[in-house]
Short mmCIF file of C-alpha atoms in Angstrom, two decimals:
data_model
loop_
_atom_site.label_atom_id
_atom_site.label_comp_id
_atom_site.label_asym_id
_atom_site.label_seq_id
_atom_site.Cartn_x
_atom_site.Cartn_y
_atom_site.Cartn_z
CA MET A 1 270.67 29.84 27.21
CA GLU A 2 267.61 30.85 25.18
CA ARG A 3 267.05 26.89 25.21
CA GLY A 4 266.86 26.65 29.89
CA SER A 5 264.11 29.58 29.15
CA ASN A 6 261.88 27.74 27.58
CA GLY A 7 262.29 24.70 29.47
CA ARG A 8 260.82 26.96 32.20
CA ALA A 9 258.86 28.39 30.41
CA GLN A 10 256.95 25.54 29.29
CA ARG A 11 257.16 23.74 32.50
CA ARG A 12 255.52 26.62 34.49
CA ILE A 13 252.77 26.84 31.66
CA ALA A 14 252.13 23.18 32.65
CA ARG A 15 252.02 23.58 36.22
CA ILE A 16 249.54 26.96 35.26
CA GLY A 17 246.93 24.54 33.53
CA LYS A 18 246.96 21.74 36.13
CA GLN A 19 246.24 24.76 38.51
CA LEU A 20 243.07 25.30 36.26
CA GLU A 21 242.35 21.57 35.96
CA ALA A 22 242.06 21.36 39.58
CA SER A 23 239.56 24.90 39.99
CA GLU A 24 237.46 23.33 37.08
CA GLU A 25 237.53 20.13 39.12
CA LYS A 26 236.98 22.21 42.05
CA ASN A 27 234.32 23.78 41.17
CA ALA A 28 231.87 21.24 39.62
CA ASP A 29 232.04 18.82 42.68
CA GLN A 30 230.75 22.82 44.01
CA GLY A 31 228.28 22.94 41.06
CA LEU A 32 227.35 19.21 41.82
CA MET A 33 226.82 19.81 45.55
CA ILE A 34 224.57 23.05 45.23
CA ALA A 35 222.31 21.36 42.13
CA GLU A 36 221.19 18.76 44.37
CA THR A 37 220.92 20.94 47.89
CA MET A 38 218.99 23.13 44.90
CA SER A 39 217.23 20.51 43.00
CA VAL A 40 218.05 21.83 39.60
CA GLY A 41 218.84 19.23 36.81
CA LEU A 42 216.85 16.58 39.04
CA PRO A 43 214.27 13.68 37.42
CA ALA A 44 210.46 14.30 38.51
CA LEU A 45 209.52 12.41 41.12
CA ASP A 46 207.46 9.85 40.70
CA LEU A 47 203.93 10.90 39.74
CA SER A 48 203.00 7.88 42.04
CA ARG A 49 204.95 9.42 44.99
CA ALA A 50 204.30 12.77 45.10
CA PHE A 51 200.77 12.91 44.70
CA PRO A 52 199.39 9.83 45.40
CA GLN A 53 196.53 10.48 46.51
CA ALA A 54 194.66 9.96 42.50
CA THR A 55 195.37 7.94 39.52
CA PRO A 56 196.50 9.45 36.81
CA ALA A 57 195.01 8.47 33.57
CA SER A 58 197.85 6.00 32.50
CA SER A 59 195.74 3.90 33.89
CA PHE A 60 192.57 4.45 32.45
CA PRO A 61 189.74 4.79 34.78
CA PRO A 62 186.08 2.39 33.73
CA LEU A 63 183.23 3.89 31.69
CA VAL A 64 180.75 6.26 33.77
CA SER A 65 179.28 8.24 31.83
CA ASP A 66 177.23 5.93 29.51
CA TYR A 67 175.02 7.31 32.14
CA PHE A 68 171.38 6.70 30.02
CA GLN A 69 172.50 4.43 28.61
CA LEU A 70 173.19 4.65 24.86
CA HIS A 71 175.63 1.35 24.64
CA ASP A 72 171.44 -0.54 25.12
CA LEU A 73 170.51 0.99 21.67
CA LEU A 74 173.67 -0.50 19.57
CA SER A 75 173.31 -3.77 17.51
CA LYS A 76 175.36 -6.83 19.38
CA GLU A 77 177.96 -6.37 16.58
CA ASP A 78 178.48 -2.59 17.44
CA GLN A 79 178.59 -3.33 21.36
CA ASP A 80 181.31 -6.41 20.57
CA LEU A 81 182.59 -3.98 18.36
CA ARG A 82 182.92 -1.02 20.60
CA MET A 83 184.24 -3.05 23.44
CA ARG A 84 187.06 -4.51 21.68
CA VAL A 85 188.36 -0.58 20.69
CA ARG A 86 187.46 0.74 24.21
CA THR A 87 189.54 -2.87 25.85
CA VAL A 88 192.77 -1.73 23.31
CA MET A 89 192.62 1.50 24.17
CA GLU A 90 192.64 1.32 28.04
CA LYS A 91 195.51 -1.60 27.66
CA GLU A 92 197.55 -0.68 25.18
CA VAL A 93 197.25 3.29 24.25
CA ALA A 94 196.58 5.24 27.61
CA PRO A 95 199.53 3.97 29.43
CA ILE A 96 201.63 5.82 26.65
CA MET A 97 199.82 8.57 25.37
CA ALA A 98 200.83 11.32 28.04
CA GLU A 99 204.66 10.95 27.32
CA TYR A 100 204.00 11.27 23.21
CA TRP A 101 202.17 13.83 23.73
CA GLU A 102 204.72 15.75 25.60
CA LYS A 103 206.97 15.01 23.10
CA ALA A 104 205.06 15.58 19.85
CA GLU A 105 205.52 12.97 18.45
CA PHE A 106 203.51 9.93 16.74
CA PRO A 107 203.75 6.80 18.41
CA PHE A 108 204.21 3.95 16.03
CA GLU A 109 204.15 1.06 17.57
CA ILE A 110 200.65 2.05 18.41
CA VAL A 111 199.88 0.75 14.63
CA PRO A 112 199.51 -2.43 14.39
CA LYS A 113 197.53 -2.33 17.46
CA MET A 114 195.22 0.31 15.18
CA ALA A 115 195.04 -2.60 12.84
CA SER A 116 193.93 -4.92 14.36
CA LEU A 117 190.49 -3.43 15.47
CA LYS A 118 189.97 -3.47 11.84
CA ILE A 119 187.89 -0.27 11.72
CA ALA A 120 189.93 1.65 9.14
CA GLY A 121 187.98 1.96 6.16
CA GLY A 122 184.90 2.45 8.36
CA THR A 123 181.27 1.53 6.67
CA ILE A 124 183.32 0.65 3.37
CA GLN A 125 182.23 -2.27 1.87
CA GLY A 126 184.65 -4.23 -0.01
CA TYR A 127 188.19 -4.44 -0.61
CA GLY A 128 189.39 -5.86 2.55
CA CYS A 129 187.30 -2.87 4.29
CA PRO A 130 185.07 -3.85 7.66
CA GLY A 131 181.89 -2.70 6.49
CA LEU A 132 181.21 -1.14 9.42
CA SER A 133 177.14 -0.05 10.25
CA ILE A 134 177.64 3.94 10.62
CA LEU A 135 176.83 4.37 13.95
CA GLY A 136 179.13 1.38 14.83
CA SER A 137 182.39 3.30 13.22
CA ALA A 138 181.00 6.42 14.94
CA ILE A 139 181.18 4.64 18.13
CA ALA A 140 184.17 3.20 17.45
CA ALA A 141 185.98 6.68 16.36
CA ALA A 142 184.43 7.72 19.73
CA GLU A 143 186.11 4.97 22.06
CA VAL A 144 189.31 5.95 20.01
CA ALA A 145 189.12 9.96 21.22
CA ARG A 146 188.32 8.84 25.09
CA VAL A 147 191.24 7.42 25.68
CA ASP A 148 193.16 9.43 23.37
CA ALA A 149 192.17 12.32 20.70
CA SER A 150 195.15 12.34 18.82
CA CYS A 151 194.58 9.31 18.37
CA SER A 152 190.98 9.41 16.90
CA THR A 153 192.33 11.99 14.20
CA PHE A 154 194.93 10.12 13.34
CA ILE A 155 192.30 7.38 11.11
CA LEU A 156 189.46 10.02 10.87
CA VAL A 157 191.96 11.20 8.22
CA HIS A 158 193.08 7.96 6.96
CA SER A 159 189.38 6.75 6.62
CA SER A 160 186.67 8.85 6.95
CA LEU A 161 188.53 11.16 4.78
CA ALA A 162 191.69 9.51 2.25
CA MET A 163 189.82 6.55 2.38
CA LEU A 164 186.60 7.21 1.56
CA THR A 165 187.44 9.87 -0.94
CA ILE A 166 188.52 6.70 -2.86
CA ALA A 167 185.95 4.37 -2.13
CA MET A 168 183.35 7.24 -3.24
CA CYS A 169 185.39 8.64 -6.15
CA GLY A 170 187.93 6.54 -7.24
CA SER A 171 188.01 4.55 -10.27
CA GLU A 172 187.66 0.49 -9.54
CA GLN A 173 191.14 0.13 -10.27
CA GLN A 174 192.25 2.87 -7.90
CA LYS A 175 190.10 1.01 -5.07
CA GLN A 176 191.45 -2.30 -5.86
CA LYS A 177 195.42 -0.48 -5.77
CA TYR A 178 195.14 1.52 -2.60
CA LEU A 179 191.78 0.64 -0.46
CA PRO A 180 193.63 -2.65 0.59
CA GLN A 181 196.51 -1.91 2.44
CA LEU A 182 194.85 0.85 3.68
CA ALA A 183 192.46 -1.15 5.50
CA LYS A 184 194.75 -3.35 7.25
CA LEU A 185 197.04 0.41 7.95
CA ASP A 186 200.00 -1.22 6.04
CA THR A 187 200.37 2.41 4.13
CA ILE A 188 199.16 5.57 5.76
CA ALA A 189 197.09 7.89 3.85
CA CYS A 190 196.43 11.63 4.56
CA TRP A 191 194.27 14.13 2.74
CA ALA A 192 194.92 17.81 1.65
CA LEU A 193 192.61 20.66 0.32
CA THR A 194 192.87 23.59 2.90
CA GLU A 195 195.75 25.79 2.29
CA PRO A 196 197.34 29.21 4.05
CA ASP A 197 195.67 31.27 2.38
CA TYR A 198 191.80 29.44 2.31
CA GLY A 199 190.79 27.27 4.95
CA SER A 200 186.67 27.70 5.75
CA ASP A 201 187.00 29.21 1.52
CA ALA A 202 188.69 26.12 0.39
CA SER A 203 185.92 26.20 -2.46
CA SER A 204 188.98 28.72 -3.81
CA LEU A 205 192.08 26.75 -3.46
CA SER A 206 194.84 27.98 -5.50
CA THR A 207 196.85 25.17 -5.99
CA THR A 208 196.32 24.35 -10.01
CA ALA A 209 196.45 20.90 -11.56
CA THR A 210 197.71 21.49 -15.50
CA LYS A 211 196.76 18.55 -17.89
CA ALA A 212 200.03 17.26 -19.36
CA LYS A 213 201.43 14.46 -21.20
CA GLY A 214 199.90 11.50 -19.93
CA GLY A 215 199.60 12.84 -16.61
CA TRP A 216 199.18 16.24 -14.31
CA VAL A 217 201.25 18.44 -13.13
CA LEU A 218 200.52 20.27 -9.77
CA ASN A 219 201.66 23.05 -8.35
CA GLY A 220 200.35 24.76 -5.38
CA GLN A 221 200.24 24.61 -0.97
CA LYS A 222 198.54 22.80 1.67
CA ARG A 223 198.74 23.30 5.20
CA TRP A 224 197.73 21.41 8.82
CA ILE A 225 197.50 17.89 6.80
CA GLY A 226 196.83 15.35 9.80
CA ASN A 227 199.89 12.70 9.10
CA SER A 228 200.67 13.99 5.97
CA THR A 229 204.93 13.49 7.41
CA PHE A 230 204.64 9.72 7.29
CA ALA A 231 201.77 9.44 4.67
CA ASP A 232 202.35 6.77 1.86
CA VAL A 233 199.73 8.50 0.04
CA ALA A 234 198.25 11.95 -0.10
CA VAL A 235 194.86 12.31 -1.79
CA ILE A 236 194.67 16.08 -3.11
CA PHE A 237 192.11 18.66 -4.51
CA ALA A 238 193.97 20.86 -7.13
CA ARG A 239 192.29 23.64 -9.79
CA ASN A 240 192.09 22.18 -12.75
CA THR A 241 194.21 24.81 -15.52
CA GLU A 242 191.27 23.86 -18.37
CA THR A 243 188.15 23.99 -16.57
CA ASN A 244 188.77 25.64 -13.45
CA GLN A 245 186.87 22.92 -11.09
CA ILE A 246 188.82 21.41 -8.91
CA ASN A 247 189.86 18.30 -9.62
CA GLY A 248 190.83 15.21 -7.26
CA PHE A 249 194.67 12.82 -7.31
CA ILE A 250 196.66 10.46 -5.35
CA VAL A 251 200.10 11.29 -4.66
CA ARG A 252 202.75 8.35 -3.59
CA LYS A 253 205.37 9.63 -1.03
CA GLY A 254 208.35 10.12 -3.20
CA THR A 255 206.93 12.01 -6.13
CA PRO A 256 209.49 14.53 -7.76
CA GLY A 257 208.41 17.89 -6.45
CA TYR A 258 206.03 16.44 -3.68
CA ARG A 259 207.61 17.66 -0.29
CA ALA A 260 205.88 17.65 3.83
CA THR A 261 207.34 19.54 6.26
CA LYS A 262 206.21 19.32 10.14
CA ILE A 263 203.97 22.26 11.26
CA GLU A 264 205.29 23.26 15.54
CA ASN A 265 204.83 23.82 18.31
CA LYS A 266 200.49 23.00 18.79
CA ILE A 267 199.06 23.71 21.76
CA GLY A 268 196.32 20.87 20.71
CA LEU A 269 196.70 17.04 19.14
CA ARG A 270 199.94 17.82 19.28
CA ILE A 271 200.52 13.40 18.11
CA VAL A 272 199.05 14.76 15.12
CA GLN A 273 201.68 15.12 12.89
CA ASN A 274 199.78 18.79 10.33
CA GLY A 275 202.13 19.37 8.31
CA ASP A 276 202.78 21.83 5.67
CA ILE A 277 202.81 20.26 1.81
CA VAL A 278 204.90 21.73 -1.11
CA LEU A 279 204.23 21.31 -4.54
CA LYS A 280 206.20 22.15 -7.55
CA ASP A 281 206.16 20.71 -10.69
CA ALA A 282 205.04 17.06 -8.99
CA PHE A 283 203.85 14.90 -12.26
CA ILE A 284 201.18 12.70 -10.92
CA PRO A 285 199.36 10.55 -13.50
CA ASP A 286 196.31 9.42 -15.03
CA ASP A 287 195.96 6.51 -13.70
CA ASP A 288 196.29 8.24 -10.03
CA ARG A 289 193.43 11.45 -10.66
CA LEU A 290 190.30 10.88 -9.45
CA PRO A 291 188.12 10.35 -12.07
CA GLY A 292 184.95 10.98 -9.77
CA ILE A 293 186.20 14.60 -7.83
CA ASN A 294 185.32 16.81 -10.27
CA SER A 295 184.16 20.06 -8.90
CA PHE A 296 183.86 21.02 -5.14
CA ALA A 297 180.70 19.57 -4.89
CA ASP A 298 181.69 16.63 -4.84
CA THR A 299 184.30 17.10 -2.39
CA ASN A 300 181.60 18.02 -0.21
CA LYS A 301 179.57 14.30 -0.26
CA VAL A 302 182.39 12.95 1.57
CA LEU A 303 182.32 16.13 4.13
CA ALA A 304 179.35 15.33 5.15
CA ILE A 305 179.88 12.50 5.62
CA SER A 306 182.68 12.54 7.18
CA ARG A 307 181.14 15.33 9.81
CA ILE A 308 179.25 12.18 11.13
CA MET A 309 182.69 10.92 12.54
CA VAL A 310 183.88 14.34 13.92
CA ALA A 311 180.32 15.23 15.53
CA TRP A 312 181.40 11.71 17.62
CA GLN A 313 185.21 12.84 18.95
CA PRO A 314 183.51 15.37 21.48
CA ILE A 315 182.00 12.57 22.33
CA GLY A 316 184.71 10.24 23.08
CA VAL A 317 186.57 13.12 24.51
CA THR A 318 183.85 14.22 26.81
CA MET A 319 182.79 10.72 27.85
CA GLY A 320 186.66 10.40 28.64
CA VAL A 321 187.07 13.63 30.78
CA TYR A 322 183.59 12.35 32.95
CA ASP A 323 185.21 9.33 33.75
CA MET A 324 188.26 11.12 34.95
CA CYS A 325 186.79 13.43 37.27
CA HIS A 326 184.29 10.77 38.14
CA ARG A 327 187.60 9.08 40.17
CA TYR A 328 189.37 11.32 40.62
CA LEU A 329 186.51 13.47 42.80
CA LEU A 330 186.33 9.96 44.73
CA GLU A 331 190.24 9.51 45.52
CA ARG A 332 191.29 12.95 45.93
CA LYS A 333 190.03 14.36 49.44
CA GLN A 334 190.07 18.18 51.63
CA PHE A 335 188.97 18.97 54.62
CA GLY A 336 189.00 14.90 55.51
CA ALA A 337 186.50 14.24 52.93
CA PRO A 338 186.49 12.87 48.85
CA LEU A 339 186.21 16.12 46.67
CA ALA A 340 183.24 14.14 45.42
CA SER A 341 181.17 14.89 48.71
CA LEU A 342 180.96 18.76 48.13
CA GLN A 343 177.41 20.06 46.32
CA ILE A 344 179.49 22.60 43.62
CA ASN A 345 181.94 19.50 42.01
CA GLN A 346 178.63 17.40 42.72
CA GLU A 347 176.99 20.05 40.39
CA LYS A 348 179.28 20.34 37.71
CA LEU A 349 179.71 16.24 37.50
CA VAL A 350 175.87 17.01 36.50
CA GLN A 351 175.94 19.43 34.55
CA MET A 352 178.84 17.14 32.59
CA LEU A 353 177.06 14.14 32.32
CA GLY A 354 173.89 15.68 30.92
CA ASN A 355 176.21 17.45 27.73
CA ILE A 356 177.66 14.02 26.59
CA GLN A 357 174.11 12.37 27.23
CA ALA A 358 172.98 15.07 24.89
CA MET A 359 175.16 14.60 22.63
CA ALA A 360 175.42 10.82 22.64
CA LEU A 361 172.45 11.20 21.49
CA VAL A 362 172.74 13.98 18.48
CA GLY A 363 175.03 11.65 17.66
CA TRP A 364 172.61 8.57 17.57
CA ARG A 365 169.74 10.33 15.96
CA LEU A 366 172.05 12.23 12.91
CA CYS A 367 173.15 8.57 12.36
CA LYS A 368 169.97 6.94 12.53
CA LEU A 369 169.15 9.60 9.74
CA TYR A 370 171.84 9.02 7.44
CA ASP A 371 171.22 4.94 7.71
CA SER A 372 167.07 6.20 5.97
CA GLY A 373 168.91 8.60 4.13
CA LYS A 374 167.44 11.72 4.87
CA MET A 375 170.46 12.92 6.46
CA THR A 376 171.29 16.87 5.38
CA PRO A 377 174.33 18.76 5.09
CA GLY A 378 172.62 20.84 7.44
CA GLN A 379 171.61 18.36 10.20
CA ALA A 380 175.30 16.86 9.75
CA SER A 381 177.19 20.47 10.66
CA LEU A 382 174.67 21.09 12.89
CA ALA A 383 175.60 18.44 14.84
CA LYS A 384 179.52 18.96 14.71
CA CYS A 385 179.65 22.74 15.50
CA TRP A 386 177.22 21.88 18.79
CA ASN A 387 178.83 18.82 19.65
CA THR A 388 181.97 20.34 19.74
CA LYS A 389 180.60 24.07 21.70
CA ARG A 390 179.35 21.32 24.40
CA ALA A 391 182.42 19.45 24.69
CA ARG A 392 184.38 22.94 25.62
CA GLU A 393 181.67 23.69 28.13
CA THR A 394 182.60 19.99 29.34
CA VAL A 395 185.34 19.65 29.43
CA ALA A 396 186.06 23.58 30.99
CA LEU A 397 184.05 22.01 34.01
CA GLY A 398 186.22 19.08 34.25
CA ARG A 399 189.50 21.09 34.32
CA GLU A 400 188.04 23.01 36.74
CA LEU A 401 187.30 20.22 38.52
CA LEU A 402 190.56 18.36 39.33
CA GLY A 403 192.09 22.02 40.47
CA GLY A 404 195.95 21.82 40.25
CA ASN A 405 196.90 18.30 38.48
CA GLY A 406 194.25 20.22 36.06
CA ILE A 407 196.54 21.14 34.34
CA LEU A 408 199.10 18.67 34.14
CA VAL A 409 198.57 15.86 30.81
CA ASP A 410 198.84 13.21 33.05
CA PHE A 411 195.23 13.44 34.74
CA LEU A 412 193.94 13.88 30.56
CA VAL A 413 191.92 16.73 31.02
CA ALA A 414 194.34 18.93 30.62
CA LYS A 415 195.53 17.48 26.74
CA ALA A 416 191.83 16.37 26.52
CA PHE A 417 191.12 20.57 27.18
CA CYS A 418 193.55 21.36 24.48
CA ASP A 419 193.26 18.74 22.08
CA LEU A 420 189.27 19.95 21.77
CA GLU A 421 190.76 23.10 20.21
CA PRO A 422 191.32 21.87 16.81
CA ILE A 423 188.62 19.64 17.11
CA TYR A 424 185.89 22.91 17.66
CA THR A 425 188.06 24.36 14.63
CA TYR A 426 188.72 21.80 11.85
CA GLU A 427 186.13 20.34 9.60
CA GLY A 428 184.23 23.66 9.37
CA THR A 429 184.61 25.98 12.13
CA TYR A 430 182.01 26.16 15.17
CA GLU A 431 180.28 29.68 12.73
CA VAL A 432 180.58 27.58 9.71
CA ASN A 433 179.01 25.13 10.65
CA ALA A 434 176.73 26.65 12.05
CA LEU A 435 175.65 28.88 8.57
CA VAL A 436 175.47 25.78 7.06
CA THR A 437 172.67 24.84 8.57
CA GLY A 438 171.60 28.84 8.70
CA ARG A 439 171.21 27.68 4.73
CA GLU A 440 169.02 24.93 5.33
CA VAL A 441 166.86 26.61 7.24
CA THR A 442 166.20 29.71 6.01
CA GLY A 443 166.54 29.59 2.15
CA ILE A 444 168.93 32.59 2.67
CA ALA A 445 173.49 32.11 2.18
CA SER A 446 175.17 33.96 4.13
CA ILE A 447 179.06 32.91 4.83
CA ARG A 448 180.29 35.21 2.02
CA PRO A 449 180.73 38.73 2.83
CA ARG A 450 179.12 40.52 -0.04
CA LYS A 451 181.27 42.19 -2.30
CA ALA A 452 181.63 46.31 -1.70
#
């Protein structure tokens, strides 16, 4: 009797199970039908089908923003370099940038393409570096930024900060050891000055370097360090606990006590892998201390030169935005005519174009001052802060011109709009750079507030 009852219960459970499975299948089918009807969860339309009236930035527009023909002011070598960089960026890099920017991932497949340009190392002579003119190096940075600001920041951090620091402040042994591989982009570098508590007030950094037998022990934390999550070597600045002065060190990936983690949720330069670096009793051998960095003044020598490159970044970004807007306004029609035929749009285009010519001429003159040995820190700071401010204005006009498409990464302008925000801030905020120039022209320092 008991065995029969168990059998009936099991059969009943089996029937209920089949009924539940049938019900789930029916609900799933109904859910799919509802999703298809409501277009929930379906992939987006291909952009060429969704918006056929204008060409996205994956097919990059031709350059039409050099209105005052800056190209004629370049040497033949710099002209050739410019065209070589432009070709690679437009053909190889532009088609993938929107995808990686959206994912906030770095496209490692572009590294060999960037290496083929032979621009890493910029003006450094020897050690496998290209030995470019300062203007050639700046023009190359602008051409990279014209297509993608994140790529230009990647190469700027690697070349104009980390490599330049080793070239200017490293020993002969360090130059021979590190620069050739960095120039070929076989190894990647980052440059770590900024800390959570010290951004504009970088000279007050608190990361410490304590002398030990055969080397140094580093403790502290760095923040906003571009390339840090995958860099093979890091140039780290720390305070010598004996002298209280700033020293520099080359820290290799895998060093015990060294850890780099990605900063998430950025709205600008999303492809750049900015990170937090934590140093906990990280031992650095004497051979990797940079002998030419014995105070913050030595660090400033590197920053003064790298600011030339940063002053050219917004030139490149705005040239790309103008080129994109120019093509868009000719392709896109409303009220039966191209948007380019409207007076208000032409006025905005011309305002953008004027800004770009002025920015480019400031950048060109800054390079000439550097070549002649006359460039001052105040001049470099003025070029950086003024160009980034004009660039923000220019890109904002471009965002207006593209209407709804001005908020889509696919049409470049939205990406450039966001990417300019960190460029406006890094390597000295607008205000700090303005005050560096103000100190130079008045002789009165006003960056640090007076203590109460």
